Each structure stands twice: as C-alpha cells, then as structure tokens.
Amino acid sequence: MRKQSLIEVSYSKELKGDNTMGEVFFKRFTFNQLVQHWIMIGTFMALVVTGMPVKFPDAWWSPVIINMVGGFEMRTLIHHAAGISMVVLGIYHVTFHVFVDKESLLDRKVWPTLKDAKDFWQTVLFYFGKAENPKYGRYSWKEKFDYWGAFWGMVMLCVTGLIMMFPFIAMEYIPYAYVHLATIIHTDEALLATLFIFIVHWWNVHYSPEVFPMSKAWLTGNLSEEQMKHEHPLEYEEIMRQMRERSEKVPD
Amino acid sequence: MLLIGASVCSLLKKKYAMILIAALILLIPVVSAQQDVSCYHCHTEVVTQFRNNIHYQGGFSCADCHGGVSESNATVISANAMSGNFIGKPSRDHITDICSKCHSQEASDYKQSIHWYAIQKGHPEAATCTDCHGVHEIRAIADNKSSSNHQNSPATCAKCHSNKELMSAWYYGIKADRIDTYKESFHWKALRNGYNVVATCSDCHNNHITKSHEDPSSSTYPDNLPKTCGKEGCHPGTRFDAKVAAGLVHDKESLHTGELVFNQSRLEPQMKAYFLGPFDLAYWIAIFFKILTTGVIGLFAAMVVLDFASRFKIHRRW
C-alpha cells in the first residue's frame, strides 16, 4: 500500500555456497493486512455455517448443522457475535487505510481503472486463445473485483443485518415492508458472497493449477520472484526500475 | 436358564414340568391382556394404540368413552360389554360431549370456536377433539410424539388446512396455503431446527378458542393482534405499528422469500403502497438483488470454467 512497500524486497537468509544472491521475496501484504484477512476468514466461515441453515431451513442438512453448532440459540449467538466482529473489522479496515495509512487516497492502486475493463476483455480473449494474457500491475481486475465485492457486500450485510437484529427499532424509522426486504437482501447477498468465495476466489487462490494447493501469500505475505514476474509483471518492472534508480543515487 | 431348568427337572418329572412351563408362557399375555383391557380379543389394533394413551396410563378403560360395561376380569368375550349405555363409535358432533365429561373447561372453550360453529352448521368434517389430540392414541401434550405437541402443531393443522378440496368448499373458502406461508416465517425456520419457544399455529390462533380473524373477539382480529404478538413469553413490551397488526400476517410473512414482493398482482390495492413503499421500491430493490446475484455468479463461474478449459489448449500460460 505504501510507496515504500514497492521496494520492500527481502532476501532469504540462507545464502548459497557460490555467494550469489539468495531467493528474493516481494512484500505483497503487510502483517496488519494478513491479520485482517485471517479474522475475515474466521468470521466469514462462522457466518456461512450458522447462516445458511436459516436460508435453507427445509434442507436435510439444516438441522444437522444447527445441532452441530449447539442448537438454534447458540447458532444465533454465534452468528451475531461473528457478524459484529466482522463489522468491527470493516470499521478498522476503513479507518486504518483512510486515516492512518499516509499514502494519498487517489494514489492507491486498488481503484478500478479503464485498464481493468480492457484487461477483463483481454482475459476473455486469452481464454479462447485469441490474445496474450494481460499484464497486471499491483492488482489484477480479478483482485480488485474481489476487494470491492467484499467491500460492498460487507456494507449491505451490515446494514440489513442490523435491521434484522433490531426489527422493531428499525420499524420506527423505515416502513414495515423494508424490514422484510432486508431479509431478502441479506440472504441473497450472503449467498452471492458465499458462492463467489467458494467458486471464484478459491479457484484463483487454491484450485487453479498455477497455485495449487494454495498461494502462500495469505500466510507469509510474500510473493516469490517467479510469481511476481508472471502474475504482476508491471509491478515487478516498476520495482526493478525503482531499485535501479536507488542504487544509482547511492553508489556503494 | 439352563441351570433353573435342570433343577426343576430334577424335582419334577420332566414332561409335567415342560407342560407347566409352556402353559405359563402361553397364558401370561392372554390373561394379562384380558385383565388389562376387555376389548383386546377383537379390537387388538385399537387396544394396542390405546396402550400409548395417557388415559390408559391414568387407569381409564374403553367403557369410559364408549359406554357399556367394562368387565376387566372377563376371561371370555362377554355380550355384556355392549350393554347398558354403550355408544360404539360416537358421531363427530358428539365427540365433544364425551370429552367434556372430564375436560369441561377445554370443551366450553372449544364450543366458542369456529370449528364447533362449522360442525353445528352441518359440516361434520370440521375439527373436533380427536382431530388434534388423536383418537385412541391420545398422548400427553408434552410428549413429542403427540400430534398436539407444540413442535407438531403445524403438521396437525396442515392435515386439514393444506387440503385444497376441503378448504375450497364454498362454505369455507379458506386459503390452503396457510402452512406454506407460515413456513416462510422465521418462526418456522427456528422451529424446524428444534428451537421450541417460537410461535406455531395455536399460539396466535389459540388452541381451543380458534376464531375467525373477522370475529372481533378473536385473538387474530386486527385490533387484538398487538396483544396476541405481545403475549408474555413472546414479544412483550414491543410497540407494534398499528399497520403491522392489520391482518394478512401469513401474506406478510411470504415477504421473506419475496413472493409477495415479486407477485404484485396478489396485493390488495390499498396495501400495495404499504408493502412496496413509494414507487414500488421494494419490488425494484428485490429484483435488483436477484439479478445481481445470478449475474455476478453466472459471469464469474463462466470465467472459472473458461480458465479451466483454456488449460487444455495452452500448456504453458506463462
């Protein structure tokens, strides 16, 4: 996120016998971001497990899951606790990246650009063998969609979730029908998020042959030079350019 | 067993012992059954059901409901069993009379209900005691196998209220989707998953004094709904919007799946603005989210499939 992070390159401690440089790692996520992602995984899974049995109450697995988590009251308790944790996480995330992170908001690499639309189309063509794989910068269009999808989803689920949690208080401010509408939005949006994570996100970071069984970036926060060259070539070039400039400025 | 058998045989001559044991084994069920319930000889199945009846455990016998003479120690079938005030199978409008001999409060409550009203008007298929509590297998309410148990209440009411032919009779004209619309409510979702302290049919409509929602003294009459919903143990102290309680609860519940939102034609004109908000906003928002969900998942699932398929053509993507 920070400019500095672009040139935060660490070397593995084991130097090879011939005294050449060891394997190079590129900082992808800060420890702060990793912890946020871990909390997100925990709360999200808890919410899915305790929420889906109520979205599909007549399914055979619905009572099975409810019994497994300790009954319906416990289900509700877990769902509320995990939901509130996720909301707190979201508030922390926005506060941190807007107020604490020093980089100017407009310079962030995460904003969608016209290039992403072009990349999307080029990816489709690439899948049909009609074009090269698009060259991505720090974030590919898939990653940006992941991020903003989760962002939008959390806002929607938080608002509708609070309405469902306090329906009679909500009814003093909004029409009765909108309280029920909240359940439609909440469950549809949750189903969308669940399917998206299980199909699309897990394909990109777990099942895809490039990373199978998983991309270790979510544990270490690092990418190898090989991965960097192939998945984020533009960012790689940028880092290399900056490093060259730096070494020219400070000759040792 | 073998030891006991051997010792008995050593005391008595072998064949007498064998006959004695065989006779005892044969006699035990016959004698005990006859002593227990006198009608067992012929009405085996009914008596078997009756053994699960709370009244059987309380010491009642067939004659207490069916009349006649109960000869509990009869070892032969007695013609006396059907003498005296024997009723046999009571007609549906007389079942209440039998139960009211002991359950007078429940019977007088029931006699205010719309079910009793229908029976009196000459529609004997309307519910009476046995339809909800069982005929011979009347279990305690707390028994979770009882058809009047809280958990089983929706299924019991659905026996008649989901029967389209019965409900659409001209003298009833009741909607047959009452259970389906109940199932869309959070009450059912929780009940189905074993959470027992939520409302089922009888909690709002009352178990014995079941009245039409058009009857001003009914618990489901619009003006009485805030009180019914705010019952102790349900939602006490909640200030209900007067319109929330304006009836149509089942139809409102179907908002959970969006059926009422999506099917605007089913809405009464004066309720439409209330259900859908200004400019039918609820309808458009619901539609938007349906399209968003299917669209995004469809698009990205297709991308994953394409990605996967492309691997077979392009060996090295990098």
XYZ file of C-alpha atoms in Angstrom:
570
model
C 0.000 0.000 0.000
C 2.688 2.475 0.970
C 5.070 3.701 -1.705
C 7.895 2.349 0.334
C 6.443 -1.131 0.162
C 7.063 -1.228 -3.545
C 10.746 -1.572 -2.930
C 10.468 -3.648 0.200
C 12.346 -6.647 -1.039
C 13.705 -9.199 1.383
C 16.306 -11.842 0.761
C 16.168 -15.280 2.232
C 18.761 -15.689 4.961
C 20.397 -18.770 3.534
C 22.998 -17.616 1.091
C 24.095 -20.093 -1.479
C 27.573 -21.502 -1.425
C 28.668 -19.598 -4.510
C 27.869 -16.393 -2.626
C 25.343 -15.168 -5.182
C 22.095 -13.668 -4.057
C 19.558 -15.974 -2.334
C 15.915 -16.256 -3.337
C 14.181 -12.884 -3.489
C 10.762 -12.273 -1.926
C 8.425 -9.410 -2.694
C 6.235 -7.938 0.005
C 2.610 -8.448 -1.038
C 0.708 -7.888 2.219
C 1.780 -6.291 5.483
C 1.321 -8.252 8.688
C -1.575 -5.915 9.518
C -3.324 -6.903 6.285
C -2.642 -10.592 6.873
C -4.243 -10.488 10.315
C -7.246 -8.651 8.874
C -7.612 -11.400 6.265
C -7.329 -14.155 8.894
C -10.034 -12.559 11.039
C -12.122 -12.169 7.895
C -11.760 -15.895 7.117
C -12.754 -16.896 10.655
C -15.799 -14.647 10.913
C -16.914 -15.343 7.338
C -16.836 -19.106 7.814
C -18.698 -18.864 11.107
C -21.339 -16.672 9.466
C -21.782 -19.014 6.498
C -22.072 -22.124 8.662
C -24.584 -20.532 11.041
C -26.440 -18.545 8.390
C -27.078 -20.960 5.536
C -29.241 -23.368 7.608
C -31.683 -20.495 8.057
C -31.575 -19.530 4.384
C -32.474 -23.156 3.540
C -34.465 -24.346 6.581
C -36.075 -27.294 4.808
C -32.827 -28.818 3.578
C -31.836 -32.079 5.237
C -28.513 -30.631 6.357
C -30.066 -27.652 8.056
C -30.899 -29.302 11.420
C -27.674 -31.311 11.206
C -25.559 -28.159 11.123
C -27.666 -26.411 13.753
C -27.219 -29.363 16.111
C -23.514 -29.436 15.360
C -23.010 -25.829 16.432
C -25.053 -26.400 19.588
C -28.694 -25.639 18.917
C -30.626 -22.767 17.451
C -29.979 -20.273 20.238
C -26.269 -20.959 20.023
C -26.443 -20.566 16.251
C -27.989 -17.141 16.640
C -25.440 -16.188 19.281
C -22.512 -17.272 17.087
C -23.991 -15.527 14.048
C -24.467 -12.265 15.928
C -21.019 -12.411 17.534
C -19.269 -13.202 14.246
C -21.314 -10.537 12.446
C -20.396 -7.853 14.949
C -16.738 -8.915 14.778
C -16.819 -8.577 11.019
C -18.385 -5.120 11.240
C -15.690 -4.043 13.710
C -13.084 -5.440 11.332
C -14.608 -3.447 8.473
C -14.600 -0.245 10.518
C -10.970 -0.886 11.497
C -10.035 -1.550 7.872
C -11.563 1.666 6.562
C -10.234 3.744 9.460
C -6.748 2.350 9.087
C -6.460 2.727 5.340
C -8.108 6.137 5.190
C -6.698 7.911 8.247
C -3.574 6.037 9.357
C -2.116 4.999 6.029
C -0.199 8.034 4.792
C -0.410 7.408 1.050
C -2.845 9.762 -0.625
C -6.188 8.145 -1.313
C -6.140 8.855 -5.031
C -2.746 7.212 -5.488
C -3.956 3.859 -4.187
C -3.536 1.019 -6.666
C -6.850 -0.536 -5.666
C -9.150 1.889 -7.514
C -10.737 0.431 -10.650
C -9.367 1.940 -13.872
C -10.126 1.768 -17.567
C -7.229 -0.652 -17.909
C -9.153 -3.156 -15.781
C -12.061 -3.161 -18.225
C -9.614 -3.702 -21.070
C -7.829 -6.423 -19.090
C -11.129 -8.135 -18.458
C -11.884 -8.323 -22.149
C -8.333 -9.382 -22.948
C -8.654 -12.181 -20.365
C -11.786 -13.464 -22.072
C -9.978 -13.412 -25.402
C -6.989 -15.103 -23.785
C -9.196 -17.928 -22.549
C -10.250 -18.507 -26.138
C -6.645 -18.361 -27.270
C -7.101 -15.113 -29.212
C -4.823 -12.850 -27.175
C -1.875 -12.704 -24.771
C -2.520 -12.914 -21.050
C -2.895 -9.275 -19.914
C -0.007 -7.782 -17.908
C -1.157 -6.760 -14.467
C 0.132 -4.136 -12.108
C -0.118 -4.490 -8.332
C -3.740 -5.661 -8.505
C -5.394 -7.515 -11.382
C -9.018 -6.829 -12.260
C -9.964 -10.078 -10.541
C -8.349 -8.993 -7.300
C -9.934 -5.563 -7.481
C -13.336 -7.137 -8.040
C -12.733 -9.453 -5.074
C -11.873 -6.496 -2.886
C -14.703 -4.187 -3.909
C -17.175 -7.071 -3.946
C -16.319 -7.846 -0.338
C -16.448 -4.130 0.486
C -19.939 -3.673 -0.995
C -21.106 -6.954 0.477
C -19.981 -6.039 3.972
C -21.768 -2.688 3.825
C -25.003 -4.292 2.591
C -24.866 -7.215 5.021
C -24.038 -4.948 7.959
C -26.948 -2.573 7.278
C -29.523 -5.294 6.587
C -28.145 -7.451 9.403
C -28.646 -4.676 11.936
C -32.205 -4.154 10.674
C -32.888 -7.880 11.156
C -31.261 -7.847 14.571
C -33.427 -4.951 15.803
C -36.549 -5.159 13.620
C -38.837 -3.256 15.971
C -36.414 -0.382 16.417
C -35.882 -0.258 12.649
C -39.643 -0.189 12.114
C -39.820 3.182 13.842
C -37.737 4.710 11.049
C -38.451 2.683 7.915
C -41.620 1.096 6.502
C -42.553 -2.389 7.652
C -42.027 -3.873 4.200
C -38.392 -2.747 4.166
C -37.681 -4.785 7.290
C -38.734 -7.867 5.367
C -36.895 -6.647 2.313
C -33.759 -6.643 4.478
C -34.058 -10.421 4.834
C -34.222 -10.835 1.062
C -31.205 -8.593 0.524
C -29.258 -10.082 3.442
C -29.707 -13.696 2.386
C -29.300 -13.102 -1.361
C -26.201 -11.013 -0.798
C -24.841 -13.659 1.604
C -25.476 -16.418 -0.923
C -23.723 -14.337 -3.572
C -20.725 -13.782 -1.292
C -20.565 -17.461 -0.299
C -20.740 -18.733 -3.870
C -18.241 -16.099 -5.010
C -15.712 -17.038 -2.324
C -16.164 -20.795 -2.718
C -16.102 -20.827 -6.508
C -14.238 -17.801 -7.817
C -11.912 -16.738 -5.007
C -10.912 -20.281 -4.111
C -10.324 -21.077 -7.758
C -7.939 -18.137 -8.032
C -6.016 -18.811 -4.830
C -6.403 -22.550 -4.212
C -7.577 -24.722 -7.077
C -6.024 -23.023 -10.065
C -3.130 -25.202 -11.330
C -0.768 -22.228 -11.031
C -1.102 -22.073 -7.257
C -2.488 -25.478 -6.245
C -2.807 -26.388 -3.379
C -2.643 -22.711 -2.412
C -0.890 -19.437 -2.866
C 1.135 -18.971 0.315
C 0.784 -15.191 0.180
C -2.064 -15.340 2.718
C 0.269 -16.923 5.290
C 3.628 -15.285 4.589
C 2.547 -12.087 2.865
C 5.327 -12.651 0.323
C 5.500 -13.494 -3.340
C 8.455 -15.214 -4.984
C 10.273 -13.536 -7.864
C 8.860 -16.140 -10.242
C 5.266 -15.466 -9.141
C 5.884 -11.724 -9.250
C 7.138 -11.859 -12.841
C 4.190 -13.886 -14.033
C 1.287 -12.501 -12.039
C 2.245 -8.842 -11.622
C 4.765 -8.095 -14.394
C 4.108 -4.335 -14.479
C 4.623 -4.032 -10.724
C 7.768 -6.143 -10.986
C 9.199 -3.854 -13.655
C 8.310 -0.816 -11.579
C 10.098 -2.208 -8.522
C 13.149 -3.129 -10.551
C 13.229 0.378 -12.049
C 12.991 1.997 -8.624
C 15.723 -0.241 -7.248
C 17.984 0.654 -10.139
C 17.354 4.369 -9.570
C 18.091 3.973 -5.909
C 21.330 2.131 -6.426
C 22.390 4.810 -8.936
C 21.657 7.549 -6.376
C 23.515 5.839 -3.550
C 26.581 4.191 -5.008
C 28.368 1.982 -2.546
C -31.940 -70.630 32.384
C -30.351 -73.962 31.829
C -29.498 -74.314 35.492
C -33.017 -73.446 36.617
C -34.485 -75.818 34.019
C -32.186 -78.581 35.164
C -33.072 -78.091 38.836
C -36.806 -78.018 38.050
C -36.457 -81.214 36.050
C -34.674 -82.865 38.888
C -37.568 -82.023 41.245
C -40.457 -82.926 38.933
C -40.920 -85.465 36.238
C -39.653 -83.983 33.015
C -42.825 -83.923 30.885
C -45.037 -82.353 33.579
C -42.532 -79.627 34.022
C -42.438 -78.943 30.298
C -46.234 -78.706 30.062
C -46.366 -76.389 33.051
C -43.754 -74.015 31.647
C -45.385 -73.985 28.203
C -48.813 -73.278 29.692
C -47.445 -70.419 31.792
C -45.721 -68.814 28.811
C -48.892 -69.044 26.720
C -51.177 -67.799 29.468
C -49.236 -64.753 30.583
C -50.063 -62.452 27.606
C -53.629 -63.742 27.208
C -54.570 -63.410 30.848
C -52.815 -60.103 31.338
C -54.370 -58.645 28.178
C -57.819 -59.693 29.247
C -57.359 -58.347 32.706
C -55.994 -55.167 31.285
C -58.397 -54.155 28.511
C -61.526 -56.163 27.997
C -61.967 -55.436 24.249
C -58.499 -56.724 23.345
C -59.773 -60.024 21.915
C -61.371 -58.416 18.867
C -60.072 -54.804 18.786
C -56.423 -55.752 19.020
C -55.091 -52.870 16.950
C -57.185 -50.244 18.695
C -56.190 -51.524 22.117
C -52.527 -51.526 21.066
C -52.903 -47.837 20.189
C -54.782 -47.259 23.410
C -51.809 -48.522 25.391
C -49.941 -45.346 24.331
C -52.872 -43.254 25.509
C -52.308 -41.027 28.529
C -55.750 -42.118 29.743
C -54.706 -45.776 29.729
C -51.775 -44.858 31.923
C -54.248 -42.991 34.140
C -56.364 -46.124 34.579
C -59.211 -45.453 32.155
C -60.800 -48.202 30.085
C -62.734 -48.448 26.824
C -66.082 -48.116 28.559
C -65.204 -44.685 29.923
C -65.586 -43.218 26.435
C -67.527 -45.862 24.519
C -70.045 -46.692 27.242
C -71.225 -50.185 28.052
C -69.886 -52.397 30.817
C -66.220 -52.829 31.411
C -65.519 -56.312 32.700
C -61.884 -56.085 33.405
C -61.528 -59.626 34.709
C -63.550 -61.331 31.950
C -61.788 -64.402 30.687
C -64.273 -64.896 27.852
C -65.819 -62.445 25.409
C -68.850 -61.067 27.119
C -72.008 -59.812 25.464
C -72.390 -57.578 28.498
C -69.602 -55.371 27.202
C -72.003 -53.822 24.719
C -74.951 -53.488 27.055
C -76.250 -50.517 29.003
C -75.287 -47.071 27.725
C -72.991 -48.447 25.008
C -72.221 -45.815 22.347
C -69.867 -47.591 19.999
C -68.376 -45.083 17.574
C -69.639 -41.633 18.550
C -70.739 -39.307 15.759
C -68.409 -36.357 15.170
C -70.726 -33.822 16.756
C -70.894 -35.934 19.925
C -67.188 -36.449 20.485
C -67.026 -33.213 22.457
C -69.764 -34.427 24.785
C -67.659 -37.416 25.754
C -64.514 -35.407 26.394
C -66.418 -32.698 28.247
C -67.387 -35.198 30.949
C -63.953 -34.558 32.405
C -62.418 -31.713 30.357
C -65.232 -29.213 30.877
C -63.087 -26.065 30.595
C -61.486 -27.178 27.317
C -64.870 -28.226 25.932
C -66.512 -24.911 26.771
C -63.547 -23.076 25.164
C -63.833 -25.277 22.103
C -67.547 -24.607 21.822
C -66.791 -20.930 21.180
C -64.522 -21.844 18.245
C -65.169 -21.598 14.528
C -64.597 -25.351 14.276
C -67.561 -26.081 16.538
C -69.584 -23.433 14.748
C -68.970 -25.264 11.451
C -69.921 -28.623 12.927
C -73.154 -27.145 14.228
C -73.905 -25.713 10.794
C -73.766 -29.265 9.436
C -70.160 -29.639 8.322
C -69.005 -32.553 10.491
C -65.534 -32.661 8.896
C -64.591 -29.545 10.860
C -62.044 -30.245 13.546
C -63.120 -31.727 16.846
C -61.131 -33.004 19.864
C -59.838 -36.174 18.206
C -58.519 -34.475 15.059
C -55.847 -32.675 17.020
C -55.350 -34.946 20.035
C -55.662 -38.319 18.330
C -58.424 -40.891 18.556
C -57.138 -43.841 20.558
C -53.526 -42.766 20.791
C -54.062 -39.604 22.830
C -50.669 -38.694 24.225
C -49.769 -36.032 26.762
C -49.185 -32.600 25.201
C -45.607 -32.603 26.472
C -44.925 -35.924 24.684
C -43.122 -35.024 21.470
C -44.929 -37.826 19.637
C -48.269 -36.195 20.417
C -49.955 -34.562 17.467
C -50.882 -31.647 19.720
C -47.292 -31.165 20.842
C -46.001 -27.653 20.163
C -43.454 -28.935 17.648
C -46.100 -30.940 15.739
C -48.786 -28.290 15.740
C -48.187 -27.048 12.153
C -48.320 -30.591 10.722
C -51.504 -31.349 12.651
C -53.292 -28.222 11.405
C -51.959 -28.870 7.897
C -53.828 -32.203 7.771
C -56.970 -30.190 7.030
C -55.706 -26.688 6.237
C -53.421 -27.812 3.403
C -56.197 -29.925 1.905
C -57.248 -27.860 -1.116
C -60.516 -29.683 -1.722
C -61.619 -29.323 1.848
C -60.586 -25.686 2.209
C -62.066 -24.538 -1.095
C -65.555 -25.787 -0.246
C -67.945 -22.913 -0.821
C -68.955 -22.677 2.826
C -65.309 -22.338 3.925
C -63.384 -20.639 1.134
C -60.205 -20.639 3.224
C -56.795 -20.335 1.560
C -54.988 -23.682 1.514
C -51.527 -22.076 1.642
C -51.596 -21.161 5.318
C -48.898 -23.660 6.254
C -46.773 -22.774 3.243
C -46.878 -19.112 4.173
C -46.157 -19.962 7.805
C -43.117 -21.899 6.648
C -41.664 -18.723 5.181
C -41.622 -17.067 8.570
C -38.707 -17.052 10.956
C -40.939 -18.872 13.458
C -40.908 -21.993 11.304
C -37.230 -21.761 10.404
C -36.393 -21.813 14.091
C -38.999 -24.460 14.988
C -37.829 -26.768 12.223
C -34.355 -26.609 13.724
C -35.513 -27.636 17.172
C -35.945 -24.196 18.740
C -39.190 -24.729 20.559
C -40.041 -21.355 22.049
C -41.379 -19.822 18.836
C -44.980 -19.318 17.766
C -46.833 -22.075 15.960
C -50.453 -22.048 14.742
C -52.057 -22.387 18.155
C -50.023 -19.610 19.758
C -51.696 -16.933 17.635
C -54.986 -18.616 16.730
C -55.491 -20.229 20.163
C -55.733 -23.959 20.644
C -59.352 -24.352 21.741
C -60.951 -20.943 21.153
C -59.964 -20.786 17.490
C -61.932 -17.974 15.903
C -62.102 -16.337 12.514
C -59.913 -13.241 12.188
C -63.103 -11.380 11.263
C -64.577 -12.033 14.700
C -63.865 -9.013 16.952
C -63.280 -11.307 19.943
C -60.684 -13.379 18.051
C -57.021 -13.280 19.061
C -56.206 -12.709 15.398
C -58.685 -9.864 14.899
C -56.555 -6.919 13.675
C -57.212 -4.809 16.777
C -56.248 -7.692 19.063
C -53.056 -8.609 17.239
C -50.700 -6.309 19.183
C -51.860 -8.034 22.354
C -51.502 -11.502 20.805
C -47.994 -10.835 19.488
C -47.017 -9.097 22.732
C -48.001 -12.071 24.883
C -45.837 -12.879 27.886
C -43.056 -15.109 26.593
C -43.348 -13.884 23.003
C -42.706 -10.202 22.257
C -43.809 -8.423 25.428
C -43.305 -4.694 25.621
C -42.882 -4.310 21.888
C -44.678 -1.348 20.387
C -46.270 -2.715 17.249
C -47.019 -0.444 14.365
C -50.812 -0.431 14.026
C -50.420 -1.491 10.399
C -48.226 -4.434 11.301
C -51.192 -5.833 13.112
C -53.613 -5.089 10.289
C -54.094 -8.734 9.421
C -52.634 -10.622 6.448
C -49.849 -11.906 8.662
C -49.336 -15.016 6.562
C -49.112 -12.978 3.398
C -46.701 -10.599 5.026
C -44.556 -13.490 6.114
C -44.210 -14.503 2.499
C -42.180 -11.331 2.068
C -39.328 -13.407 3.472
C -38.953 -15.209 0.181
C -40.098 -12.180 -1.731
C -43.161 -13.922 -3.103
C -45.419 -11.047 -2.228
C -42.871 -8.513 -3.377
C -42.457 -10.228 -6.712
C -46.083 -11.115 -7.219
C -47.605 -7.645 -7.096
C -50.895 -8.821 -8.523
C -51.747 -10.630 -5.292
C -51.619 -7.393 -3.329
C -54.726 -5.539 -2.391
C -54.505 -2.025 -3.864
C -54.725 -0.253 -0.512
C -51.991 -2.441 0.948
C -49.674 -2.140 -2.047
C -48.105 1.170 -1.053
C -47.624 -0.168 2.439
C -45.925 -3.362 1.301
C -43.828 -1.975 -1.518
C -43.153 1.572 -0.399
C -43.154 4.561 -2.750
C -42.749 3.763 -6.482
C -42.889 0.003 -5.684
C -39.343 0.464 -4.430
C -39.264 -2.835 -2.533
C -40.092 -4.659 -5.759
C -37.299 -2.998 -7.717
C -34.724 -3.432 -4.967
C -35.589 -7.134 -4.667
C -35.365 -7.549 -8.452
C -32.016 -5.728 -8.481
C -30.528 -8.111 -5.952
C -31.824 -11.207 -7.726
C -30.241 -10.020 -10.975
C -27.013 -9.003 -9.224
C -26.644 -12.402 -7.543
C -27.338 -14.523 -10.595
C -25.415 -12.149 -12.886
C -22.214 -11.947 -10.868
C -22.096 -15.657 -10.027
C -23.005 -16.601 -13.599
C -20.331 -14.367 -15.085
C -17.551 -15.374 -12.728
C -18.402 -19.069 -12.718
C -18.212 -18.872 -16.510
C -14.783 -17.226 -16.205
C -13.588 -20.067 -13.967
C -14.880 -22.647 -16.429
C -13.207 -20.832 -19.325
C -9.982 -20.554 -17.342
C -10.088 -24.277 -16.653
C -10.925 -25.155 -20.249
C -8.177 -22.961 -21.626
C -5.579 -25.014 -19.747
C -6.087 -27.918 -22.088
C -5.174 -25.824 -25.100
C -2.365 -23.733 -23.718
C 0.163 -25.845 -21.964
C 2.347 -23.058 -20.661
C 0.436 -19.890 -19.925
C 3.403 -18.013 -18.508
